[in-house]
PDB file of C-alpha atoms in Angstrom:
ATOM      1  CA  UNK A   1      12.020  10.344 -12.370  1.00  0.00           C
ATOM      2  CA  UNK A   2      12.530   9.180  -8.778  1.00  0.00           C
ATOM      3  CA  UNK A   3      13.883   5.798  -7.685  1.00  0.00           C
ATOM      4  CA  UNK A   4      10.353   4.775  -6.769  1.00  0.00           C
ATOM      5  CA  UNK A   5       9.095   5.764 -10.220  1.00  0.00           C
ATOM      6  CA  UNK A   6      11.844   3.625 -11.778  1.00  0.00           C
ATOM      7  CA  UNK A   7      11.166   0.693  -9.435  1.00  0.00           C
ATOM      8  CA  UNK A   8       7.470   0.674 -10.377  1.00  0.00           C
ATOM      9  CA  UNK A   9       7.934   1.249 -14.104  1.00  0.00           C
ATOM     10  CA  UNK A  10       5.784  -0.829 -16.479  1.00  0.00           C
ATOM     11  CA  UNK A  11       6.847  -1.106 -20.128  1.00  0.00           C
ATOM     12  CA  UNK A  12       4.137  -1.800 -22.685  1.00  0.00           C
ATOM     13  CA  UNK A  13       4.633  -4.901 -24.850  1.00  0.00           C
ATOM     14  CA  UNK A  14       1.162  -4.917 -26.397  1.00  0.00           C
ATOM     15  CA  UNK A  15      -2.370  -3.904 -25.445  1.00  0.00           C
ATOM     16  CA  UNK A  16      -2.648  -6.630 -22.779  1.00  0.00           C
ATOM     17  CA  UNK A  17       0.969  -7.182 -21.675  1.00  0.00           C
ATOM     18  CA  UNK A  18       3.493  -5.084 -19.740  1.00  0.00           C
ATOM     19  CA  UNK A  19       7.037  -5.969 -18.705  1.00  0.00           C
ATOM     20  CA  UNK A  20       8.095  -5.034 -15.159  1.00  0.00           C
ATOM     21  CA  UNK A  21      11.167  -5.623 -12.996  1.00  0.00           C
ATOM     22  CA  UNK A  22      10.457  -6.199  -9.305  1.00  0.00           C
ATOM     23  CA  UNK A  23      12.980  -4.268  -7.224  1.00  0.00           C
ATOM     24  CA  UNK A  24      14.639  -5.914  -4.196  1.00  0.00           C
ATOM     25  CA  UNK A  25      14.756  -2.513  -2.486  1.00  0.00           C
ATOM     26  CA  UNK A  26      11.178  -2.976  -1.223  1.00  0.00           C
ATOM     27  CA  UNK A  27      11.551  -6.160   0.831  1.00  0.00           C
ATOM     28  CA  UNK A  28      10.095  -6.725   4.297  1.00  0.00           C
ATOM     29  CA  UNK A  29      12.411  -9.358   5.725  1.00  0.00           C
ATOM     30  CA  UNK A  30      12.333 -11.486   2.594  1.00  0.00           C
ATOM     31  CA  UNK A  31       9.030 -11.023   0.705  1.00  0.00           C
ATOM     32  CA  UNK A  32       8.433  -7.862  -1.300  1.00  0.00           C
ATOM     33  CA  UNK A  33       5.970  -5.395   0.197  1.00  0.00           C
ATOM     34  CA  UNK A  34       2.426  -5.869  -1.101  1.00  0.00           C
ATOM     35  CA  UNK A  35       1.827  -2.147  -1.556  1.00  0.00           C
ATOM     36  CA  UNK A  36       4.906  -1.881  -3.746  1.00  0.00           C
ATOM     37  CA  UNK A  37       3.704  -4.799  -5.872  1.00  0.00           C
ATOM     38  CA  UNK A  38       0.287  -3.169  -6.275  1.00  0.00           C
ATOM     39  CA  UNK A  39       1.952   0.080  -7.364  1.00  0.00           C
ATOM     40  CA  UNK A  40       3.874  -1.779 -10.081  1.00  0.00           C
ATOM     41  CA  UNK A  41       0.702  -3.394 -11.407  1.00  0.00           C
ATOM     42  CA  UNK A  42      -1.285  -0.155 -11.207  1.00  0.00           C
ATOM     43  CA  UNK A  43       1.248   1.543 -13.485  1.00  0.00           C
ATOM     44  CA  UNK A  44       0.306  -0.952 -16.203  1.00  0.00           C
ATOM     45  CA  UNK A  45      -3.429  -0.672 -15.529  1.00  0.00           C
ATOM     46  CA  UNK A  46      -3.568   3.130 -15.664  1.00  0.00           C
ATOM     47  CA  UNK A  47      -1.292   3.299 -18.722  1.00  0.00           C
ATOM     48  CA  UNK A  48      -3.735   1.074 -20.596  1.00  0.00           C
ATOM     49  CA  UNK A  49      -6.858   2.897 -19.381  1.00  0.00           C
ATOM     50  CA  UNK A  50      -8.556   5.977 -20.823  1.00  0.00           C
ATOM     51  CA  UNK A  51      -8.935   7.121 -17.198  1.00  0.00           C
ATOM     52  CA  UNK A  52      -6.015   8.412 -15.157  1.00  0.00           C
ATOM     53  CA  UNK A  53      -6.532   7.241 -11.587  1.00  0.00           C
ATOM     54  CA  UNK A  54      -7.001   3.853  -9.827  1.00  0.00           C
ATOM     55  CA  UNK A  55      -9.994   4.664  -7.612  1.00  0.00           C
ATOM     56  CA  UNK A  56     -10.643   1.082  -6.438  1.00  0.00           C
ATOM     57  CA  UNK A  57      -8.183  -1.820  -6.225  1.00  0.00           C
ATOM     58  CA  UNK A  58      -8.887  -5.318  -4.902  1.00  0.00           C
ATOM     59  CA  UNK A  59      -5.879  -7.644  -4.789  1.00  0.00           C
ATOM     60  CA  UNK A  60      -5.632 -11.361  -4.053  1.00  0.00           C
ATOM     61  CA  UNK A  61      -2.074 -12.309  -3.059  1.00  0.00           C
ATOM     62  CA  UNK A  62      -1.665 -15.856  -4.338  1.00  0.00           C
ATOM     63  CA  UNK A  63       2.038 -16.222  -3.516  1.00  0.00           C
ATOM     64  CA  UNK A  64       5.059 -14.001  -2.889  1.00  0.00           C
ATOM     65  CA  UNK A  65       7.141 -13.225  -6.006  1.00  0.00           C
ATOM     66  CA  UNK A  66      10.917 -12.926  -5.907  1.00  0.00           C
ATOM     67  CA  UNK A  67      12.632  -9.798  -7.258  1.00  0.00           C
ATOM     68  CA  UNK A  68      13.418  -9.743 -10.966  1.00  0.00           C
ATOM     69  CA  UNK A  69      11.655  -9.639 -14.341  1.00  0.00           C
ATOM     70  CA  UNK A  70       7.918 -10.335 -14.455  1.00  0.00           C
ATOM     71  CA  UNK A  71       4.882  -9.519 -16.555  1.00  0.00           C
ATOM     72  CA  UNK A  72       1.514  -7.915 -15.934  1.00  0.00           C
ATOM     73  CA  UNK A  73      -1.321  -9.333 -18.040  1.00  0.00           C
ATOM     74  CA  UNK A  74      -4.456  -7.221 -18.470  1.00  0.00           C
ATOM     75  CA  UNK A  75      -8.040  -8.080 -19.311  1.00  0.00           C
ATOM     76  CA  UNK A  76     -10.417  -5.197 -19.982  1.00  0.00           C
ATOM     77  CA  UNK A  77     -13.748  -6.001 -18.327  1.00  0.00           C
ATOM     78  CA  UNK A  78     -15.680  -2.826 -19.098  1.00  0.00           C
ATOM     79  CA  UNK A  79     -15.055   0.666 -20.393  1.00  0.00           C
ATOM     80  CA  UNK A  80     -17.498   3.476 -19.686  1.00  0.00           C
ATOM     81  CA  UNK A  81     -17.624   7.253 -19.807  1.00  0.00           C
ATOM     82  CA  UNK A  82     -16.694   7.658 -16.139  1.00  0.00           C
ATOM     83  CA  UNK A  83     -14.938   4.394 -15.225  1.00  0.00           C
ATOM     84  CA  UNK A  84     -13.046   1.434 -16.645  1.00  0.00           C
ATOM     85  CA  UNK A  85     -12.758  -1.985 -14.980  1.00  0.00           C
ATOM     86  CA  UNK A  86      -9.641  -4.071 -15.613  1.00  0.00           C
ATOM     87  CA  UNK A  87      -8.351  -7.393 -14.349  1.00  0.00           C
ATOM     88  CA  UNK A  88      -4.561  -7.489 -13.876  1.00  0.00           C
ATOM     89  CA  UNK A  89      -2.413 -10.529 -13.099  1.00  0.00           C
ATOM     90  CA  UNK A  90       1.246 -10.552 -12.089  1.00  0.00           C
ATOM     91  CA  UNK A  91       2.989 -13.495 -13.765  1.00  0.00           C
ATOM     92  CA  UNK A  92       6.517 -14.806 -13.386  1.00  0.00           C
ATOM     93  CA  UNK A  93       7.923 -17.996 -14.956  1.00  0.00           C
ATOM     94  CA  UNK A  94       4.399 -18.991 -15.965  1.00  0.00           C
ATOM     95  CA  UNK A  95       3.065 -18.734 -12.382  1.00  0.00           C
ATOM     96  CA  UNK A  96       0.375 -16.320 -11.191  1.00  0.00           C
ATOM     97  CA  UNK A  97       1.361 -14.353  -8.092  1.00  0.00           C
ATOM     98  CA  UNK A  98      -1.200 -11.556  -7.671  1.00  0.00           C
ATOM     99  CA  UNK A  99      -4.646 -11.137  -9.170  1.00  0.00           C
ATOM    100  CA  UNK A 100      -6.192  -7.653  -9.051  1.00  0.00           C
ATOM    101  CA  UNK A 101      -9.411  -6.033 -10.173  1.00  0.00           C
ATOM    102  CA  UNK A 102      -9.029  -2.305 -10.667  1.00  0.00           C
ATOM    103  CA  UNK A 103     -11.507   0.459 -11.395  1.00  0.00           C
ATOM    104  CA  UNK A 104      -9.962   3.550 -12.968  1.00  0.00           C
ATOM    105  CA  UNK A 105     -11.588   6.977 -13.214  1.00  0.00           C
ATOM    106  CA  UNK A 106     -10.390  10.560 -13.578  1.00  0.00           C
ATOM    107  CA  UNK A 107     -10.475  12.575 -10.366  1.00  0.00           C
ATOM    108  CA  UNK A 108     -10.576  16.354 -10.113  1.00  0.00           C
ATOM    109  CA  UNK A 109      -7.569  17.455  -8.097  1.00  0.00           C
ATOM    110  CA  UNK A 110      -9.350  20.690  -7.123  1.00  0.00           C
ATOM    111  CA  UNK A 111     -12.569  19.050  -5.917  1.00  0.00           C
ATOM    112  CA  UNK A 112     -13.598  19.897  -2.362  1.00  0.00           C
ATOM    113  CA  UNK A 113     -15.369  17.304  -0.199  1.00  0.00           C
ATOM    114  CA  UNK A 114     -19.142  17.661   0.013  1.00  0.00           C
ATOM    115  CA  UNK A 115     -18.969  16.075   3.492  1.00  0.00           C
ATOM    116  CA  UNK A 116     -16.139  14.459   5.444  1.00  0.00           C
ATOM    117  CA  UNK A 117     -15.898  12.951   8.923  1.00  0.00           C
ATOM    118  CA  UNK A 118     -12.816  13.955  10.899  1.00  0.00           C
ATOM    119  CA  UNK A 119     -10.221  11.296  11.833  1.00  0.00           C
ATOM    120  CA  UNK A 120     -11.243   9.342  14.914  1.00  0.00           C
ATOM    121  CA  UNK A 121      -7.709   9.389  16.352  1.00  0.00           C
ATOM    122  CA  UNK A 122      -5.550  12.492  16.767  1.00  0.00           C
ATOM    123  CA  UNK A 123      -1.836  12.174  16.041  1.00  0.00           C
ATOM    124  CA  UNK A 124       0.784  13.825  18.258  1.00  0.00           C
ATOM    125  CA  UNK A 125       3.067  16.454  16.759  1.00  0.00           C
ATOM    126  CA  UNK A 126       5.873  15.074  14.626  1.00  0.00           C
ATOM    127  CA  UNK A 127       8.394  16.307  17.203  1.00  0.00           C
ATOM    128  CA  UNK A 128       6.835  13.894  19.708  1.00  0.00           C
ATOM    129  CA  UNK A 129       6.895  10.894  17.344  1.00  0.00           C
ATOM    130  CA  UNK A 130       9.660   8.312  16.987  1.00  0.00           C
ATOM    131  CA  UNK A 131      11.439   6.363  14.259  1.00  0.00           C
ATOM    132  CA  UNK A 132      12.231   2.670  14.421  1.00  0.00           C
ATOM    133  CA  UNK A 133      15.872   1.783  15.053  1.00  0.00           C
ATOM    134  CA  UNK A 134      17.761   1.036  11.831  1.00  0.00           C
ATOM    135  CA  UNK A 135      17.285  -2.663  10.965  1.00  0.00           C
ATOM    136  CA  UNK A 136      20.240  -5.004  10.876  1.00  0.00           C
ATOM    137  CA  UNK A 137      21.572  -5.585   7.332  1.00  0.00           C
ATOM    138  CA  UNK A 138      20.879  -9.319   7.557  1.00  0.00           C
ATOM    139  CA  UNK A 139      17.180  -8.634   8.269  1.00  0.00           C
ATOM    140  CA  UNK A 140      16.574  -7.721   4.591  1.00  0.00           C
ATOM    141  CA  UNK A 141      14.181  -4.940   5.601  1.00  0.00           C
ATOM    142  CA  UNK A 142      15.107  -2.844   2.587  1.00  0.00           C
ATOM    143  CA  UNK A 143      11.704  -1.108   2.495  1.00  0.00           C
ATOM    144  CA  UNK A 144      12.784   0.929   5.522  1.00  0.00           C
ATOM    145  CA  UNK A 145      15.494   2.628   3.418  1.00  0.00           C
ATOM    146  CA  UNK A 146      12.865   3.882   0.956  1.00  0.00           C
ATOM    147  CA  UNK A 147      10.244   5.351   3.309  1.00  0.00           C
ATOM    148  CA  UNK A 148      10.292   7.641   6.316  1.00  0.00           C
ATOM    149  CA  UNK A 149       7.874   6.766   9.140  1.00  0.00           C
ATOM    150  CA  UNK A 150       7.355   8.772  12.337  1.00  0.00           C
ATOM    151  CA  UNK A 151       5.317   6.676  14.772  1.00  0.00           C
ATOM    152  CA  UNK A 152       2.855   7.667  17.452  1.00  0.00           C
ATOM    153  CA  UNK A 153       4.730   6.223  20.479  1.00  0.00           C
ATOM    154  CA  UNK A 154       1.503   4.967  22.065  1.00  0.00           C
ATOM    155  CA  UNK A 155       0.866   2.660  19.092  1.00  0.00           C
ATOM    156  CA  UNK A 156       4.250   0.882  19.101  1.00  0.00           C
ATOM    157  CA  UNK A 157       4.651  -0.073  22.755  1.00  0.00           C
ATOM    158  CA  UNK A 158       5.288  -3.638  21.533  1.00  0.00           C
ATOM    159  CA  UNK A 159       8.736  -2.491  20.371  1.00  0.00           C
ATOM    160  CA  UNK A 160       9.791  -2.083  24.012  1.00  0.00           C
ATOM    161  CA  UNK A 161       7.898  -5.132  25.246  1.00  0.00           C
ATOM    162  CA  UNK A 162       4.738  -3.297  26.298  1.00  0.00           C
ATOM    163  CA  UNK A 163       2.042  -3.803  23.638  1.00  0.00           C
ATOM    164  CA  UNK A 164      -1.111  -1.766  24.149  1.00  0.00           C
ATOM    165  CA  UNK A 165      -3.368  -4.818  23.749  1.00  0.00           C
ATOM    166  CA  UNK A 166      -5.339  -3.116  20.963  1.00  0.00           C
ATOM    167  CA  UNK A 167      -4.717  -3.770  17.247  1.00  0.00           C
ATOM    168  CA  UNK A 168      -3.334  -0.392  16.177  1.00  0.00           C
ATOM    169  CA  UNK A 169      -0.506   1.348  14.335  1.00  0.00           C
ATOM    170  CA  UNK A 170      -0.169   5.054  13.511  1.00  0.00           C
ATOM    171  CA  UNK A 171       2.527   7.061  11.761  1.00  0.00           C
ATOM    172  CA  UNK A 172       3.413   9.971   9.535  1.00  0.00           C
ATOM    173  CA  UNK A 173       4.679   8.787   6.128  1.00  0.00           C
ATOM    174  CA  UNK A 174       6.748  10.135   3.244  1.00  0.00           C
ATOM    175  CA  UNK A 175       9.256   8.794   0.734  1.00  0.00           C
ATOM    176  CA  UNK A 176      12.912   9.198   1.733  1.00  0.00           C
ATOM    177  CA  UNK A 177      13.722  10.596  -1.704  1.00  0.00           C
ATOM    178  CA  UNK A 178      11.764  13.856  -2.066  1.00  0.00           C
ATOM    179  CA  UNK A 179       8.578  13.072  -3.999  1.00  0.00           C
ATOM    180  CA  UNK A 180       5.074  14.475  -3.824  1.00  0.00           C
ATOM    181  CA  UNK A 181       2.568  11.714  -3.012  1.00  0.00           C
ATOM    182  CA  UNK A 182       0.548  10.359  -5.931  1.00  0.00           C
ATOM    183  CA  UNK A 183      -1.759   7.325  -6.339  1.00  0.00           C
ATOM    184  CA  UNK A 184       1.235   4.945  -6.635  1.00  0.00           C
ATOM    185  CA  UNK A 185       2.835   6.295  -3.465  1.00  0.00           C
ATOM    186  CA  UNK A 186      -0.558   5.841  -1.788  1.00  0.00           C
ATOM    187  CA  UNK A 187      -0.616   2.185  -2.904  1.00  0.00           C
ATOM    188  CA  UNK A 188       2.670   1.744  -1.042  1.00  0.00           C
ATOM    189  CA  UNK A 189       1.536   3.805   1.946  1.00  0.00           C
ATOM    190  CA  UNK A 190      -1.630   1.805   2.668  1.00  0.00           C
ATOM    191  CA  UNK A 191       0.498  -1.324   3.254  1.00  0.00           C
ATOM    192  CA  UNK A 192       3.551   0.215   4.935  1.00  0.00           C
ATOM    193  CA  UNK A 193       2.613   0.103   8.636  1.00  0.00           C
ATOM    194  CA  UNK A 194       3.702  -2.781  10.877  1.00  0.00           C
ATOM    195  CA  UNK A 195       0.841  -5.278  11.234  1.00  0.00           C
ATOM    196  CA  UNK A 196      -1.664  -3.975  13.786  1.00  0.00           C
ATOM    197  CA  UNK A 197      -1.589  -7.367  15.567  1.00  0.00           C
ATOM    198  CA  UNK A 198       1.920  -6.538  16.821  1.00  0.00           C
ATOM    199  CA  UNK A 199       0.180  -4.279  19.355  1.00  0.00           C
ATOM    200  CA  UNK A 200      -1.614  -7.332  20.744  1.00  0.00           C
ATOM    201  CA  UNK A 201       1.621  -9.285  21.251  1.00  0.00           C
ATOM    202  CA  UNK A 202       1.812 -11.178  17.918  1.00  0.00           C
ATOM    203  CA  UNK A 203       5.103 -11.525  16.057  1.00  0.00           C
ATOM    204  CA  UNK A 204       6.422 -12.697  12.710  1.00  0.00           C
ATOM    205  CA  UNK A 205       5.547 -12.053   9.080  1.00  0.00           C
ATOM    206  CA  UNK A 206       1.784 -11.566   8.700  1.00  0.00           C
ATOM    207  CA  UNK A 207       1.067 -12.401   5.044  1.00  0.00           C
ATOM    208  CA  UNK A 208      -1.738 -10.465   3.376  1.00  0.00           C
ATOM    209  CA  UNK A 209      -4.304 -12.682   1.652  1.00  0.00           C
ATOM    210  CA  UNK A 210      -6.640  -9.990   0.282  1.00  0.00           C
ATOM    211  CA  UNK A 211      -6.385  -6.204   0.251  1.00  0.00           C
ATOM    212  CA  UNK A 212      -8.838  -3.627  -1.058  1.00  0.00           C
ATOM    213  CA  UNK A 213      -8.091   0.072  -1.122  1.00  0.00           C
ATOM    214  CA  UNK A 214      -9.846   3.150  -2.477  1.00  0.00           C
ATOM    215  CA  UNK A 215      -8.307   6.358  -3.774  1.00  0.00           C
ATOM    216  CA  UNK A 216     -10.643   9.076  -2.459  1.00  0.00           C
ATOM    217  CA  UNK A 217      -8.767  12.216  -3.553  1.00  0.00           C
ATOM    218  CA  UNK A 218      -5.467  13.280  -5.094  1.00  0.00           C
ATOM    219  CA  UNK A 219      -3.126  14.068  -2.193  1.00  0.00           C
ATOM    220  CA  UNK A 220      -1.541  17.441  -1.495  1.00  0.00           C
ATOM    221  CA  UNK A 221       2.268  17.653  -1.274  1.00  0.00           C
ATOM    222  CA  UNK A 222       3.835  16.863   2.078  1.00  0.00           C
ATOM    223  CA  UNK A 223       3.603  14.223   4.774  1.00  0.00           C
ATOM    224  CA  UNK A 224       0.789  11.679   4.852  1.00  0.00           C
ATOM    225  CA  UNK A 225      -0.829  10.479   8.072  1.00  0.00           C
ATOM    226  CA  UNK A 226      -1.553   6.743   8.382  1.00  0.00           C
ATOM    227  CA  UNK A 227      -4.108   5.552  10.944  1.00  0.00           C
ATOM    228  CA  UNK A 228      -4.235   1.760  11.260  1.00  0.00           C
ATOM    229  CA  UNK A 229      -6.625  -0.351  13.352  1.00  0.00           C
ATOM    230  CA  UNK A 230      -8.276  -3.757  13.493  1.00  0.00           C
ATOM    231  CA  UNK A 231     -11.661  -5.126  14.524  1.00  0.00           C
ATOM    232  CA  UNK A 232     -11.201  -8.878  14.994  1.00  0.00           C
ATOM    233  CA  UNK A 233      -8.378 -11.377  15.548  1.00  0.00           C
ATOM    234  CA  UNK A 234      -9.688 -14.935  15.425  1.00  0.00           C
ATOM    235  CA  UNK A 235      -8.602 -18.429  14.394  1.00  0.00           C
ATOM    236  CA  UNK A 236      -5.267 -17.235  13.000  1.00  0.00           C
ATOM    237  CA  UNK A 237      -6.796 -14.428  10.923  1.00  0.00           C
ATOM    238  CA  UNK A 238      -7.021 -10.668  11.435  1.00  0.00           C
ATOM    239  CA  UNK A 239      -8.312  -7.611   9.596  1.00  0.00           C
ATOM    240  CA  UNK A 240      -6.503  -4.307   9.256  1.00  0.00           C
ATOM    241  CA  UNK A 241      -8.013  -0.961   8.259  1.00  0.00           C
ATOM    242  CA  UNK A 242      -5.869   2.023   7.277  1.00  0.00           C
ATOM    243  CA  UNK A 243      -6.961   5.584   6.620  1.00  0.00           C
ATOM    244  CA  UNK A 244      -4.567   7.934   4.809  1.00  0.00           C
ATOM    245  CA  UNK A 245      -4.881  11.690   5.371  1.00  0.00           C
ATOM    246  CA  UNK A 246      -2.862  14.266   3.453  1.00  0.00           C
ATOM    247  CA  UNK A 247      -1.132  17.441   4.633  1.00  0.00           C
ATOM    248  CA  UNK A 248      -4.263  19.459   3.845  1.00  0.00           C
ATOM    249  CA  UNK A 249      -6.303  17.356   6.272  1.00  0.00           C
ATOM    250  CA  UNK A 250      -8.232  15.428   3.597  1.00  0.00           C
ATOM    251  CA  UNK A 251      -8.987  11.724   3.597  1.00  0.00           C
ATOM    252  CA  UNK A 252      -7.210  10.543   0.431  1.00  0.00           C
ATOM    253  CA  UNK A 253      -7.214   6.734   0.758  1.00  0.00           C
ATOM    254  CA  UNK A 254      -9.002   3.964   2.648  1.00  0.00           C
ATOM    255  CA  UNK A 255      -7.807   0.373   2.900  1.00  0.00           C
ATOM    256  CA  UNK A 256      -8.900  -2.910   4.441  1.00  0.00           C
ATOM    257  CA  UNK A 257      -6.992  -6.161   4.292  1.00  0.00           C
ATOM    258  CA  UNK A 258      -7.400  -9.726   5.555  1.00  0.00           C
ATOM    259  CA  UNK A 259      -4.194 -11.376   6.718  1.00  0.00           C
ATOM    260  CA  UNK A 260      -2.819 -14.315   8.641  1.00  0.00           C
ATOM    261  CA  UNK A 261      -1.432 -13.825  12.134  1.00  0.00           C
ATOM    262  CA  UNK A 262       2.342 -14.233  11.974  1.00  0.00           C
ATOM    263  CA  UNK A 263       4.193 -17.153  13.458  1.00  0.00           C
ATOM    264  CA  UNK A 264       6.971 -15.620  15.506  1.00  0.00           C
TER     265      UNK A 264
END
């Protein structure tokens, strides 16, 4: 069991209740990363389901939970031969923090795509990509110690004071501790890029309000490729779309979120 597996562990109390412990090693300057929180909740959902994989997840982030003990409450909405729908709520000290609706199914790891569009943006070779400088300890960016990101330099010009002017962010992704990607790693990956609005000159924490992501295939071992973009920034809101491609060149996850532009 890896550190990530331990940090996302969900312990069954009864058919509708799981105990979890939110790990402070996945913070992004204070709040815990939304992808990490989804991974924790998805452990409970898939454990309770007759189907193995979370193929569709829609999360409403009501407020940001602090690290420590919490509970995931489940409500089975429908069970069918090919899919099960479940509502999951993250609760701490009697307060609701995240509300998710999850569809689970069982994917065939050997299935080949019937048709697939190629990625719209080509990534440079990893040798030509760059890592962020190590964050200062007081920044509480502990997530950066858990994941390895190699960025397309053209998508992070904002780091040197030269944003591209387009909402974008692109990087190769893997866990720092060796671990083959699985659906829970993908839940973390879809929310691990810097907000795409940074490339338009915005700054500060950009809290996610709603995030929906789809598991399209079980990923092959190796690096993942994350391609992030946005379509509209308006009235303090922005959207962010992320595609995740595996080392075999397959689209394995798609994500779209609605977030607030940071105040920085």
